[in-house]
Short mmCIF file of C-alpha atoms in Angstrom, two decimals:
data_model
loop_
_atom_site.label_atom_id
_atom_site.label_comp_id
_atom_site.label_asym_id
_atom_site.label_seq_id
_atom_site.Cartn_x
_atom_site.Cartn_y
_atom_site.Cartn_z
CA ARG A 1 103.49 129.47 87.99
CA GLU A 2 100.52 130.66 86.01
CA THR A 3 99.91 134.42 85.72
CA LYS A 4 96.57 134.11 87.54
CA ASP A 5 98.27 132.33 90.47
CA ILE A 6 100.98 134.99 90.65
CA LEU A 7 98.41 137.81 90.63
CA THR A 8 96.32 136.06 93.30
CA ALA A 9 99.39 135.63 95.51
CA TRP A 10 100.28 139.29 94.83
CA LYS A 11 96.78 140.33 95.94
CA ASN A 12 97.09 138.26 99.11
CA THR A 13 100.48 139.79 99.84
CA ARG A 14 99.31 143.36 99.28
CA VAL A 15 96.09 142.92 101.27
CA LEU A 16 98.19 141.45 104.09
CA LYS A 17 100.45 144.51 104.09
CA ARG A 18 97.41 146.81 104.37
CA MET A 19 96.27 144.85 107.43
CA GLY A 20 99.52 145.81 109.12
CA THR A 21 100.58 142.31 110.09
CA GLU A 22 102.88 139.75 108.58
CA TYR A 23 101.03 136.94 110.32
CA PRO A 24 97.86 136.25 108.29
CA PHE A 25 96.52 133.72 110.77
CA LYS A 26 96.53 136.45 113.43
CA SER A 27 95.12 139.20 111.25
CA ALA A 28 91.44 138.47 111.66
CA GLY A 29 89.07 136.51 113.79
CA ILE A 30 87.72 136.47 117.28
CA GLU A 31 90.19 136.18 120.11
CA GLY A 32 90.10 132.69 121.55
CA ALA A 33 88.53 131.14 118.45
CA THR A 34 90.39 128.30 116.80
CA ARG A 35 92.48 129.34 113.87
CA ASP A 36 93.06 127.04 110.95
CA PHE A 37 96.21 127.11 108.87
CA ASP A 38 96.18 129.85 106.23
CA PHE A 39 96.36 128.11 102.83
CA ARG A 40 96.46 131.29 100.75
CA GLN A 41 99.50 131.81 98.54
CA TYR A 42 101.80 134.75 99.16
CA LEU A 43 104.80 136.27 97.43
CA THR A 44 108.06 137.33 99.00
CA GLU A 45 108.49 141.08 99.18
CA ASP A 46 110.97 140.92 96.27
CA GLU A 47 108.49 138.98 94.13
CA ALA A 48 105.66 141.34 95.07
CA GLN A 49 107.84 144.31 94.10
CA ILE A 50 108.41 142.78 90.65
CA VAL A 51 104.64 142.43 90.18
CA ASP A 52 104.09 145.97 91.53
CA ASN A 53 106.50 147.31 88.92
CA ALA A 54 104.79 145.33 86.14
CA VAL A 55 101.38 146.64 87.22
CA LEU A 56 102.71 150.20 87.23
CA ARG A 57 104.09 149.69 83.71
CA LEU A 58 100.66 148.44 82.66
CA LYS A 59 99.13 151.62 84.10
CA ALA A 60 101.53 153.72 82.05
CA ASP A 61 100.85 151.69 78.89
CA ASN A 62 97.10 151.11 79.17
CA VAL A 63 95.20 152.66 82.06
CA GLU A 64 91.96 150.87 81.16
CA HIS A 65 93.58 147.43 81.44
CA TRP A 66 95.27 148.49 84.68
CA ALA A 67 91.90 149.59 86.10
CA VAL A 68 90.29 146.23 85.28
CA LEU A 69 93.22 144.25 86.71
CA THR A 70 93.44 146.20 89.97
CA ALA A 71 89.67 146.28 90.43
CA PHE A 72 89.51 142.50 90.01
CA TYR A 73 92.51 141.54 92.14
CA LEU A 74 92.76 144.28 94.76
CA ARG A 75 89.13 145.35 95.18
CA GLU A 76 87.56 141.98 94.27
CA ILE A 77 85.16 143.44 91.70
CA SER A 78 84.23 140.67 89.26
CA CYS A 79 84.75 141.15 85.56
CA SER A 80 80.99 140.86 84.95
CA LYS A 81 80.31 143.68 87.41
CA GLN A 82 82.98 145.79 85.76
CA ALA A 83 81.46 145.14 82.34
#
């Protein structure tokens, strides 16, 4: 997989964990509303842990790059807004 795809799946996995549910199709929405299949990509917990460790190494090596990466993927702040 491409790095961008892995990071997007990592974001989806980590956001899902913050929601407190492992069932993304049940995590949001109005009760009784129809729910479509969730097409977002996710990582297994082992894969997400590997990415977590790589992101932490990036933080140790270059905090500015880490800040841009986490702002873009975890807080959804575009690169143009960050610039």
